[in-house]
PDB file of C-alpha atoms in Angstrom:
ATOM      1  CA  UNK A   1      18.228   3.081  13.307  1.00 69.00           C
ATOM      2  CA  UNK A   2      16.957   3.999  16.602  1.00 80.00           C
ATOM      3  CA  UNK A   3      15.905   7.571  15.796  1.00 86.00           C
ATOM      4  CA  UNK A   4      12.104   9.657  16.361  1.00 88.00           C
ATOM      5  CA  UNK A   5      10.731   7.838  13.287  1.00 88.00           C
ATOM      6  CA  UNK A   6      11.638   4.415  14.235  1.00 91.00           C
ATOM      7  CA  UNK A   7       8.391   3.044  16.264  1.00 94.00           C
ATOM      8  CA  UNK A   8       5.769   4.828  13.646  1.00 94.00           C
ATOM      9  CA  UNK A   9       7.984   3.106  10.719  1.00 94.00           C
ATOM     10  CA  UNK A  10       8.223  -0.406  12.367  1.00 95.00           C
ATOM     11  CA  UNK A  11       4.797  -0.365  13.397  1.00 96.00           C
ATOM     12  CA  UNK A  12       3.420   0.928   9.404  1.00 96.00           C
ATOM     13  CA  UNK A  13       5.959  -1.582   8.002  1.00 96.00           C
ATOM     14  CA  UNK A  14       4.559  -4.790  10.334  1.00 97.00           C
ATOM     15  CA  UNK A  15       0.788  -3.807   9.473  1.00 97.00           C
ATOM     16  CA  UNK A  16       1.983  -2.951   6.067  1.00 97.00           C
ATOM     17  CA  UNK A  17       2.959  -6.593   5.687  1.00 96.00           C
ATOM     18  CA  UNK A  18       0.348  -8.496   7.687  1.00 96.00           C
ATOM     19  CA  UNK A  19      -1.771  -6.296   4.854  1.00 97.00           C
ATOM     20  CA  UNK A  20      -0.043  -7.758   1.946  1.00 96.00           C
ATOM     21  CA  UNK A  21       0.158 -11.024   3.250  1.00 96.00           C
ATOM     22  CA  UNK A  22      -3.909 -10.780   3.805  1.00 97.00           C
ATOM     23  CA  UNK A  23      -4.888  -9.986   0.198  1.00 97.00           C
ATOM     24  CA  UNK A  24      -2.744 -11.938  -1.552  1.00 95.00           C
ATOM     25  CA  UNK A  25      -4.780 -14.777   0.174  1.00 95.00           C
ATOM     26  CA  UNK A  26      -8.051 -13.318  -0.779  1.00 96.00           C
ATOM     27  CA  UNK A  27      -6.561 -12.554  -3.974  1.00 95.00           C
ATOM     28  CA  UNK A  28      -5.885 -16.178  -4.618  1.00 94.00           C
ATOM     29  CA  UNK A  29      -9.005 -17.221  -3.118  1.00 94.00           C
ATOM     30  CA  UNK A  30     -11.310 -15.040  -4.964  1.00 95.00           C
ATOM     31  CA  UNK A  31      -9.686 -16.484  -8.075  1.00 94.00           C
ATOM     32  CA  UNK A  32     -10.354 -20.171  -6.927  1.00 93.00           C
ATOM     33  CA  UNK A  33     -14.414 -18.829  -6.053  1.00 93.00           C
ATOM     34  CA  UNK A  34     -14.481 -17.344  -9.930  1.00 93.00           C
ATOM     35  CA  UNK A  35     -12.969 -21.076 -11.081  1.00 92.00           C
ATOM     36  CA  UNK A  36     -16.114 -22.435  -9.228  1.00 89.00           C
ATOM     37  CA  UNK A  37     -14.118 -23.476  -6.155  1.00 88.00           C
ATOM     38  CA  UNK A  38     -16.638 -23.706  -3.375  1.00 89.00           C
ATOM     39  CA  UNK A  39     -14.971 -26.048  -0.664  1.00 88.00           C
ATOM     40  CA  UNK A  40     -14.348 -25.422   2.936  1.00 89.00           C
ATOM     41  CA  UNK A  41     -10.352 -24.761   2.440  1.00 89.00           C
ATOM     42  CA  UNK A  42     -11.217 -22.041   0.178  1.00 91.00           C
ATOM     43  CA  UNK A  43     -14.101 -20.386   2.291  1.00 93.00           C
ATOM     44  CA  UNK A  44     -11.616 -20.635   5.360  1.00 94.00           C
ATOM     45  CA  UNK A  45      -8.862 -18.815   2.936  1.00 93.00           C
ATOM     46  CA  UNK A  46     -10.939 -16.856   1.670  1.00 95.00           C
ATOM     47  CA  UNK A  47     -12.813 -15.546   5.294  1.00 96.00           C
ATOM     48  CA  UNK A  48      -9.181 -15.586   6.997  1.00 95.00           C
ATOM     49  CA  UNK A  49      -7.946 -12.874   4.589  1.00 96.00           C
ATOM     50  CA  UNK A  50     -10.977 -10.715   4.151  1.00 96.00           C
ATOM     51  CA  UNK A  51     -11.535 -10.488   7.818  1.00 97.00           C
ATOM     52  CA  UNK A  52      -8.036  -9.868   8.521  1.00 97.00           C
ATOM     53  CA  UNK A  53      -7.495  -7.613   6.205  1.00 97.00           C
ATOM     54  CA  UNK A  54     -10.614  -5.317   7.197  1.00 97.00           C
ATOM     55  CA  UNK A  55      -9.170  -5.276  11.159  1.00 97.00           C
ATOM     56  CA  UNK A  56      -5.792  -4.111   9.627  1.00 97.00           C
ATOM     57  CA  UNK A  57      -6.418  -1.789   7.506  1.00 97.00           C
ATOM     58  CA  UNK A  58      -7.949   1.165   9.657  1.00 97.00           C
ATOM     59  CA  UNK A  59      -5.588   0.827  11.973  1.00 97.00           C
ATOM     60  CA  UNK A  60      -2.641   1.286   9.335  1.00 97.00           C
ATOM     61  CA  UNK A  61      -4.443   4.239   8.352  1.00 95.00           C
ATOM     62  CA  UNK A  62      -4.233   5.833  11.889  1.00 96.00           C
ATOM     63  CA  UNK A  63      -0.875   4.176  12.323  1.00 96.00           C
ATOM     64  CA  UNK A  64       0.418   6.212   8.655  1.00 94.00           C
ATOM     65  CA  UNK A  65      -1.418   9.406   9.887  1.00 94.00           C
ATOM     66  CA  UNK A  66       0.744   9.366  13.547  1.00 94.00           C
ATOM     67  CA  UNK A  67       3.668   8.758  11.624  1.00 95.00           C
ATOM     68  CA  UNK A  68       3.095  11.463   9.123  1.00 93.00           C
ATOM     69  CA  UNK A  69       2.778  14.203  12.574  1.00 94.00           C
ATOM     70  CA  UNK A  70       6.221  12.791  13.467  1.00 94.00           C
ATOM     71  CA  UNK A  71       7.324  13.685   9.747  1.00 94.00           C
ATOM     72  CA  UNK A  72       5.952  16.860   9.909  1.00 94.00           C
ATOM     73  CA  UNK A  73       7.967  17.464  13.416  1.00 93.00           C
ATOM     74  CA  UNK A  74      11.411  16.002  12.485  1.00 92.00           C
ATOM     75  CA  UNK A  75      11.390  16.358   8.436  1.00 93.00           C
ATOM     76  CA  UNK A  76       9.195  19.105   7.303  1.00 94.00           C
ATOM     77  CA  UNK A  77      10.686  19.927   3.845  1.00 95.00           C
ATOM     78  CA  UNK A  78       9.631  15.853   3.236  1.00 96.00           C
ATOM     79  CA  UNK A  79       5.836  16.607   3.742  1.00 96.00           C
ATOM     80  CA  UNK A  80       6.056  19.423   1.827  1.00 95.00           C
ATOM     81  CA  UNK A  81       7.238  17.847  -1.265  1.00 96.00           C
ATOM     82  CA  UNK A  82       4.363  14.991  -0.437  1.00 96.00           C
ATOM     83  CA  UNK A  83       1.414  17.502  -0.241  1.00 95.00           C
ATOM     84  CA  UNK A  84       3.365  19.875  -3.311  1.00 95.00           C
ATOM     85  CA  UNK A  85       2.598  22.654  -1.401  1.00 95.00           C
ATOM     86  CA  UNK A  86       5.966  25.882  -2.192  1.00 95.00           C
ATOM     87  CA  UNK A  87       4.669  28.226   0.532  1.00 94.00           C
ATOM     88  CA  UNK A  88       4.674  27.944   3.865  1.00 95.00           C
ATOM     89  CA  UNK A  89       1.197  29.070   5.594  1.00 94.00           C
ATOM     90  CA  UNK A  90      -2.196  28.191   6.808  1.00 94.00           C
ATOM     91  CA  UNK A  91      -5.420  27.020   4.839  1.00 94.00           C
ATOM     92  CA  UNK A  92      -3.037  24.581   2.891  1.00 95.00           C
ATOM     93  CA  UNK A  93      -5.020  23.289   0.091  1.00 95.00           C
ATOM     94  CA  UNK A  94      -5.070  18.765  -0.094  1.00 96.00           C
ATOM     95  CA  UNK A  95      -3.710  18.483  -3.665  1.00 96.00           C
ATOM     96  CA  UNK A  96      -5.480  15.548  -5.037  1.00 95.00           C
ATOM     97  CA  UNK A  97      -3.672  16.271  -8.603  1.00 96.00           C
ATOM     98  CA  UNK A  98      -1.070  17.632 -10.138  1.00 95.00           C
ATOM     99  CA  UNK A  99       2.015  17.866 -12.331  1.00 96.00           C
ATOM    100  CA  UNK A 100       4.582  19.405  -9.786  1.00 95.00           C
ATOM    101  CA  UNK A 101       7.192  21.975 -11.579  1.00 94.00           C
ATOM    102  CA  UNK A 102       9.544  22.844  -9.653  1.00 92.00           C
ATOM    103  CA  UNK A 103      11.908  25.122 -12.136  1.00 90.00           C
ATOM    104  CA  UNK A 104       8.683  27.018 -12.171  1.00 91.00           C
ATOM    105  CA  UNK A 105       8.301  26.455  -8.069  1.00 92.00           C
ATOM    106  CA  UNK A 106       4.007  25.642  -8.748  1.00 93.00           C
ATOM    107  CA  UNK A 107       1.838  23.050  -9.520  1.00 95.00           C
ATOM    108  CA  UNK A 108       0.050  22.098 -13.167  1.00 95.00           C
ATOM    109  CA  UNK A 109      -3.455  20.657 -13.680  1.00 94.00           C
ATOM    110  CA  UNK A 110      -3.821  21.202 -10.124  1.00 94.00           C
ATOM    111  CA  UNK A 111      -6.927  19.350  -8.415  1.00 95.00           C
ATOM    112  CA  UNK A 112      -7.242  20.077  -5.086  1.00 95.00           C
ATOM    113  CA  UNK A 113      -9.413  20.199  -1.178  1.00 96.00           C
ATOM    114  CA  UNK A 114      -9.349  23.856  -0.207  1.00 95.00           C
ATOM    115  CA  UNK A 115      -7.894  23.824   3.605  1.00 94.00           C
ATOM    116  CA  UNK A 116      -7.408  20.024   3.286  1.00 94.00           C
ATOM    117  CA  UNK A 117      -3.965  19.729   4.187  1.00 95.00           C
ATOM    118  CA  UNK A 118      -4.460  21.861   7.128  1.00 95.00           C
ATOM    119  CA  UNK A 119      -6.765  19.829   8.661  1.00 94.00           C
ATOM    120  CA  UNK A 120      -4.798  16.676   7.964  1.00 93.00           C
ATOM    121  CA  UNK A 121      -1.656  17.639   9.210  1.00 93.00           C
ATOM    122  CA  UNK A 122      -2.687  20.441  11.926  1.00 92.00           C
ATOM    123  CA  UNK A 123      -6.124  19.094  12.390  1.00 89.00           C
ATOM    124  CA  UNK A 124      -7.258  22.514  11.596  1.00 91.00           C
ATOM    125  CA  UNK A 125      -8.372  24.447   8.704  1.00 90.00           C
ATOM    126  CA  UNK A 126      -5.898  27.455   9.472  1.00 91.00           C
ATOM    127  CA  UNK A 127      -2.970  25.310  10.355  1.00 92.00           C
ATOM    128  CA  UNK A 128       0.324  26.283   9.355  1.00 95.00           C
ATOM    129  CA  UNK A 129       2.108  23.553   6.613  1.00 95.00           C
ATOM    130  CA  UNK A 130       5.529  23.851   5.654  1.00 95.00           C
ATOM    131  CA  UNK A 131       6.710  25.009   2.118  1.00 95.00           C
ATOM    132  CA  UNK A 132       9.105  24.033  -0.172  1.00 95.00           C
ATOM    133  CA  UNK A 133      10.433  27.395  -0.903  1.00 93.00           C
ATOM    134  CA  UNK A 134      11.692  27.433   2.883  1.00 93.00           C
ATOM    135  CA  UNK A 135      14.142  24.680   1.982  1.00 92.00           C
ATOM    136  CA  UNK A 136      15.913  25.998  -1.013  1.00 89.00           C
ATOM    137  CA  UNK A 137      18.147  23.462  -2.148  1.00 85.00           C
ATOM    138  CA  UNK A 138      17.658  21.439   0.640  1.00 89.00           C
ATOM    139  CA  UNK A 139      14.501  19.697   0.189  1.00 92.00           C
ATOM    140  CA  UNK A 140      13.591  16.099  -2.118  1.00 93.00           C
ATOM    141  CA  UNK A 141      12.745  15.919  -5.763  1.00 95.00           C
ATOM    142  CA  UNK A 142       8.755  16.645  -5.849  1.00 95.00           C
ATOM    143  CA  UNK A 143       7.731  14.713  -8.957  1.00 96.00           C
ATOM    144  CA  UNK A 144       8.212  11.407  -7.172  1.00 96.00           C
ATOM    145  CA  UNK A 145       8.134  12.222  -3.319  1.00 96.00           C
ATOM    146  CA  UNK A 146       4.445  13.544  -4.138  1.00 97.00           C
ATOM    147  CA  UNK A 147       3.201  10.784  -6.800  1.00 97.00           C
ATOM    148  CA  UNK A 148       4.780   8.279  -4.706  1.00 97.00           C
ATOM    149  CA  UNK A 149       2.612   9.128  -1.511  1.00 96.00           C
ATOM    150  CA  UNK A 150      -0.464   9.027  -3.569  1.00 97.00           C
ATOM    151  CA  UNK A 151      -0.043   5.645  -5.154  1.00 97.00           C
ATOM    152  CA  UNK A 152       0.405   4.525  -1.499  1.00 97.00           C
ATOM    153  CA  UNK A 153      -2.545   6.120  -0.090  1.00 96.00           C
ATOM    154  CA  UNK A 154      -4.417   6.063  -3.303  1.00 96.00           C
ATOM    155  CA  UNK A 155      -4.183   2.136  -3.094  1.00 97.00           C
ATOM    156  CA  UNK A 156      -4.910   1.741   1.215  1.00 96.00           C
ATOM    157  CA  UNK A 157      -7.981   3.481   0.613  1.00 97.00           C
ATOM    158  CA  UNK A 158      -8.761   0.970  -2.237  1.00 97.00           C
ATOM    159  CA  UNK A 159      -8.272  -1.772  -0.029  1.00 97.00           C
ATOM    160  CA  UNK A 160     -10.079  -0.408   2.433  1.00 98.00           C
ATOM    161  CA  UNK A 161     -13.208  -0.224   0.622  1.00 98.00           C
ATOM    162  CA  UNK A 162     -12.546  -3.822  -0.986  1.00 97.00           C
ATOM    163  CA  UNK A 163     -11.708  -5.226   2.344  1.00 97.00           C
ATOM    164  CA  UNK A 164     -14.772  -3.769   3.971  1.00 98.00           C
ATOM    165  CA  UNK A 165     -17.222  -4.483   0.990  1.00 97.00           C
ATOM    166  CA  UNK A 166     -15.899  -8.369   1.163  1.00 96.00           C
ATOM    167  CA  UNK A 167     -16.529  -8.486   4.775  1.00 97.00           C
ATOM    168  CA  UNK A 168     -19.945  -7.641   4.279  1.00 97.00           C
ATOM    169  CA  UNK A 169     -20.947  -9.898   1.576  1.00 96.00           C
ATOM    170  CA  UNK A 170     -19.565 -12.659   3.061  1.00 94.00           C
ATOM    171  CA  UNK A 171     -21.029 -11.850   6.626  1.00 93.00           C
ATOM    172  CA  UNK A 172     -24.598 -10.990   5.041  1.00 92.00           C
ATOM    173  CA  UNK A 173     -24.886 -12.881   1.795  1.00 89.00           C
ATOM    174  CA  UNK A 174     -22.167 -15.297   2.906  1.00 87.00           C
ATOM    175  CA  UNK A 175     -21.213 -15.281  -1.185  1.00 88.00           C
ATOM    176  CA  UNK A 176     -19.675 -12.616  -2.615  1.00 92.00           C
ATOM    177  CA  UNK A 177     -20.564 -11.218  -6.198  1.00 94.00           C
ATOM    178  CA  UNK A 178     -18.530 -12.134  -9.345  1.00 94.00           C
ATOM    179  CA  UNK A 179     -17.476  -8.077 -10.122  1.00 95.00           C
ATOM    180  CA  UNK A 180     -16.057  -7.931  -6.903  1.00 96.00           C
ATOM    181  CA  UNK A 181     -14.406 -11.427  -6.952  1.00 95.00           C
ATOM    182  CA  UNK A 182     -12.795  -9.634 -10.269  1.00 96.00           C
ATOM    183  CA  UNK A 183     -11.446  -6.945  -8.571  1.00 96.00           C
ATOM    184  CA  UNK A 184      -9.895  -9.154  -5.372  1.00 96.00           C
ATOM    185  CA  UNK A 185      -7.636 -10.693  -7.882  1.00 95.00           C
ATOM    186  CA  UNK A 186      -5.513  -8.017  -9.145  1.00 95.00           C
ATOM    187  CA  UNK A 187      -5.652  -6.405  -5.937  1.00 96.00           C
ATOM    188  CA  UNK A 188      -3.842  -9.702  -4.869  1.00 95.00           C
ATOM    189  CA  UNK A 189      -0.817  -7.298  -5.304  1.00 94.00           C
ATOM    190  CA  UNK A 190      -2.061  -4.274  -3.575  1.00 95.00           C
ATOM    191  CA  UNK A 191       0.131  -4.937  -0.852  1.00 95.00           C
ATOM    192  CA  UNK A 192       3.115  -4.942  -2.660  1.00 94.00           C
ATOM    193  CA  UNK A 193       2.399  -2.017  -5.149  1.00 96.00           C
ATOM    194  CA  UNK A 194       1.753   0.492  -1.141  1.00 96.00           C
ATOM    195  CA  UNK A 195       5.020  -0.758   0.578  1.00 96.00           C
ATOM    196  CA  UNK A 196       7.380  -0.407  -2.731  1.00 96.00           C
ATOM    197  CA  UNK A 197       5.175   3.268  -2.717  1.00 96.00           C
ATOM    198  CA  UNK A 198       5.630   4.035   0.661  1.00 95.00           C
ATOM    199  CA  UNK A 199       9.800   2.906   0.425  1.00 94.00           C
ATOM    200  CA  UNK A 200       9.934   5.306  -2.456  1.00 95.00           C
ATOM    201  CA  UNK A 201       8.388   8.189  -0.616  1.00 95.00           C
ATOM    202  CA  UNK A 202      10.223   7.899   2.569  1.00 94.00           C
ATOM    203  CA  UNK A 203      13.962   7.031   1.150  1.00 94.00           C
ATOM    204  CA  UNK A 204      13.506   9.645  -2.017  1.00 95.00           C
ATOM    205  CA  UNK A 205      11.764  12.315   0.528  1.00 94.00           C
ATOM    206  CA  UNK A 206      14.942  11.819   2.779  1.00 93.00           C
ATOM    207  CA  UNK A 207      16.983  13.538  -0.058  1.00 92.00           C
ATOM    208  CA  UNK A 208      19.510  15.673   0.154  1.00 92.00           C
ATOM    209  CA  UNK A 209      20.043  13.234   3.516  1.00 89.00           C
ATOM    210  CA  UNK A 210      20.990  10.360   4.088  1.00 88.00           C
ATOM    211  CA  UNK A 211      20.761  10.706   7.814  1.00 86.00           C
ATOM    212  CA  UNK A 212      18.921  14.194   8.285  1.00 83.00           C
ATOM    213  CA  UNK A 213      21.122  17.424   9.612  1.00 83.00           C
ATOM    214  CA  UNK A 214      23.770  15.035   9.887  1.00 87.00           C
ATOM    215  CA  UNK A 215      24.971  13.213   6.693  1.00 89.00           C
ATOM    216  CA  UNK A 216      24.191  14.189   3.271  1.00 90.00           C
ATOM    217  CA  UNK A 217      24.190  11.505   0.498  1.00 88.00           C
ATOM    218  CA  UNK A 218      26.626  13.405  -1.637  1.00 88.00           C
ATOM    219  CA  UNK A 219      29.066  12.969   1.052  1.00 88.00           C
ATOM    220  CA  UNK A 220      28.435   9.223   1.474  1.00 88.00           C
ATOM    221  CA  UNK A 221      29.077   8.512  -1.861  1.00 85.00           C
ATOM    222  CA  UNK A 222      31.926   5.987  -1.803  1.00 84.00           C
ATOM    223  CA  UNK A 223      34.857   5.858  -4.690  1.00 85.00           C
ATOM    224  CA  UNK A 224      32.401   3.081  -7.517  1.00 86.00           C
ATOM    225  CA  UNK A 225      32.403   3.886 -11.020  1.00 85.00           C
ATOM    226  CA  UNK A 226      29.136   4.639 -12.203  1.00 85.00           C
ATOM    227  CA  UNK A 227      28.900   2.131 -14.906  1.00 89.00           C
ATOM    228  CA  UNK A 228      29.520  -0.627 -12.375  1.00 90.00           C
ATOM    229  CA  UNK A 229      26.855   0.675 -10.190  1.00 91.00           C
ATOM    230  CA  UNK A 230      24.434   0.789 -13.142  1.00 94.00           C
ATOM    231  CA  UNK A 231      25.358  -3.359 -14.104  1.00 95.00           C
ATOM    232  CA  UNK A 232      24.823  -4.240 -10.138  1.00 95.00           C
ATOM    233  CA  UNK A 233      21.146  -2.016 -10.506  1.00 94.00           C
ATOM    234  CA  UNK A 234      20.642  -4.156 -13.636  1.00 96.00           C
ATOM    235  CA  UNK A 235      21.680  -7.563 -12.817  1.00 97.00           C
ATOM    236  CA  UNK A 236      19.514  -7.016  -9.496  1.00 96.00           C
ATOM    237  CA  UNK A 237      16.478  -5.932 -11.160  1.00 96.00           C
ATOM    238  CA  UNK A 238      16.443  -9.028 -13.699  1.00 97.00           C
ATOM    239  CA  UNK A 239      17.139 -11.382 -11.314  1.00 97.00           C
ATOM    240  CA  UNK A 240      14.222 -10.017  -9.172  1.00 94.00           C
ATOM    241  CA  UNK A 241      11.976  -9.735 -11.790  1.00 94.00           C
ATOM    242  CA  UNK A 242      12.478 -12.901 -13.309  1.00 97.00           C
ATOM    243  CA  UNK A 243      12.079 -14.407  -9.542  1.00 96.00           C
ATOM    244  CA  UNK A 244       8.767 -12.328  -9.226  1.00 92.00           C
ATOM    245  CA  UNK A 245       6.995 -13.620 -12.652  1.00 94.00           C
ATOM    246  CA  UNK A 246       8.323 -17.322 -11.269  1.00 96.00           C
ATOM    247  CA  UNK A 247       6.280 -16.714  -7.875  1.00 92.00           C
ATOM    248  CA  UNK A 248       3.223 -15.529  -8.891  1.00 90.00           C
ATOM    249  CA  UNK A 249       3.374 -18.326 -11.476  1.00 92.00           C
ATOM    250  CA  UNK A 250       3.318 -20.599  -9.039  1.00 92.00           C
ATOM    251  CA  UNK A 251       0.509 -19.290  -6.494  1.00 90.00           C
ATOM    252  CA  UNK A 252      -1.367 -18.642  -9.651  1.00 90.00           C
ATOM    253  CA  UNK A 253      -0.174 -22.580 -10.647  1.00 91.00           C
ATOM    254  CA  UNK A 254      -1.449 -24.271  -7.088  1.00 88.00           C
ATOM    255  CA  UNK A 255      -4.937 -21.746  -6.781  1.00 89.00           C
ATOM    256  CA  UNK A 256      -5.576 -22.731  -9.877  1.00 90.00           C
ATOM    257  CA  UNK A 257      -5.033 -26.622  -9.087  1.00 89.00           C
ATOM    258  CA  UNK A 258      -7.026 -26.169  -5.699  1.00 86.00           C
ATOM    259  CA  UNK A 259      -9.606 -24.937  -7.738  1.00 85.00           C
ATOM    260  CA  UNK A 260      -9.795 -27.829  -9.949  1.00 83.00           C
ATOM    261  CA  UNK A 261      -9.729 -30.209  -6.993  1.00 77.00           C
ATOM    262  CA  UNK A 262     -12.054 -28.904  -4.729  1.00 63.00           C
ATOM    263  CA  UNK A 263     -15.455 -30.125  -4.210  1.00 50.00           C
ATOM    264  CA  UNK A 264     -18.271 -27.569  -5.396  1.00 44.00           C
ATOM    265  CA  UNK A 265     -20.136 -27.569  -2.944  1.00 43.00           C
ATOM    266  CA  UNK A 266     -22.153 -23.883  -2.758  1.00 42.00           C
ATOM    267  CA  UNK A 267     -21.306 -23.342   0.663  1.00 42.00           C
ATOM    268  CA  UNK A 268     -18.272 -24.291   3.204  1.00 44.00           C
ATOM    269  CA  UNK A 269     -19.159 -28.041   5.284  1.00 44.00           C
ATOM    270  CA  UNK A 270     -22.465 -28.461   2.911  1.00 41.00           C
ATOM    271  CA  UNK A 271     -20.152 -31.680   1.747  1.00 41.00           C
ATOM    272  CA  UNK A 272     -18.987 -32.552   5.176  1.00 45.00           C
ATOM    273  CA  UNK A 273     -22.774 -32.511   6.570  1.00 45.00           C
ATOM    274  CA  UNK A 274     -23.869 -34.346   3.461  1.00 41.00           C
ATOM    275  CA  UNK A 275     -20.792 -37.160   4.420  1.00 39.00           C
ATOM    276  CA  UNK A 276     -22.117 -37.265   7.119  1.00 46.00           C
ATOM    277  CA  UNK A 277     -25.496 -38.309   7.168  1.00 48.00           C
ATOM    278  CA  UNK A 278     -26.341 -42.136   7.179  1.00 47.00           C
ATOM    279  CA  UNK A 279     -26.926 -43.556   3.801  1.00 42.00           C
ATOM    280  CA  UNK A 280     -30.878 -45.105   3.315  1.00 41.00           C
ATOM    281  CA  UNK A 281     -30.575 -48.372   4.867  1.00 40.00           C
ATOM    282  CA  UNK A 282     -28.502 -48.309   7.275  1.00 40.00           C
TER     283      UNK A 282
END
């Protein structure tokens, strides 16, 4: 547990879930504002995880760029399955796309920054960046090591621009506007979808190790059939997903209801103030 990585993962993994806990409150909120919910428990939701969730989410972005220097120091055949890149040199290309083959050792439909991952991991254009063919049969599978990464960072910087366009509407229009009330919903989940990303990327981009330079997983591997392995995997992943559908049926269930009972008034207190002002004749 208490290895180099330890503070940069604890750290990525607390922000990660003050994050997911943040928009699945706007989420819900932004679906009561598009059911016409305008009353002051909603605005307060709504504020609390918008606001919230902008503070957070730069920081996690510095916070998953530290810990990605400590990955390059301590596990360097890991970031070079994340950034695809098979030889070792400087002016690393940032592959944006690509179809990693690694019986071929190169990438397909490659889309990429020229020096890009030079300057993100060496903060230079001419930094050196690990490659995979320095770890021959000794470094993760690619495929899902580097698609993994980008579904994680792919969706931060998504909520990074919905955070920070949310903020502003609601700080300058003090509203916000019905396409991006759309989009909060769904991204209600965002959370989840770059911590399961992020879990895949660091426990698959361990791989052949299950501690690194000291334990490989092949010699971990205790005496279990494989079939009965394959029933636990399966009973796990029903129950789980049968639990998740149940969950989000419920927050949908209660937003939904909140929606339906709160007042609709066009702006938070506009009922209290109205309350409470005397009645004509009194």
């Amino acid at each position: 547990v208490f290895n180099p990585s330890m503070p940069y993962r604890l750290v990525h993994m607390l922000l990660a879930s003050g994050l997911t806990v943040s928009f699945l409150i706007a989420g819900l909120s932004a679906l009561r504002y598009l059911y016409g919910d305008r009353s002051e428990s909603m605005w307060k939701a709504l504020r609390t995880g918008v606001f919230t969730a902008a503070i957070l989410i730069p920081i996690q972005i510095f916070a998953g760029d530290q810990h990605g220097l400590n990955t390059l120091e301590h596990q360097p055949q890991k970031i070079a399955a994340m950034e695809a890149n098979w030889n070792t040199g400087p002016n690393v290309p940032l592959v944006l796309f690509a179809l990693p083959d690694e019986a071929a050792k190169e990438n397909r439909l490659e889309i990429a920054i020229p020096d890009g991952a030079s300057l993100v991991l060496r903060h230079s254009t001419s930094g050196v960046v690990p490659g995979l063919n320095d770890y021959p049969g000794n470094h993760p599978p690619v495929f899902p090591v580097f698609w993994g990464f980008r579904v994680m960072v792919g969706t931060g910087i998504l909520m990074l621009i919905v955070s920070w366009s949310a903020a502003w509407f609601l700080k300058r229009r003090h509203s916000l506007p019905k396409p991006l009330a759309l989009i909060m919903v769904p991204m209600a989940l965002s959370g989840w979808l770059a911590t399961l990303a992020g879990w895949y990327t660091t426990e698959i981009g361990r791989q052949p190790w299950l501690v690194t330079g000291v334990l490989k997983t092949a010699d971990a591997v205790g005496p279990v059939a494989g079939s009965h392995v394959a029933l636990t995997l399966a009973v796990y992943l029903i129950l789980y997903v049968l639990l998740l559908i149940a969950y989000l049926g419920v927050l949908v269930h209660l937003a939904l209801k909140a929606a339906k009972d709160g007042d609709a008034s066009p702006m938070p207190g506009v009922m209290n103030a109205a309350l409470s002002q005397p009645a004509a004749g009194e």
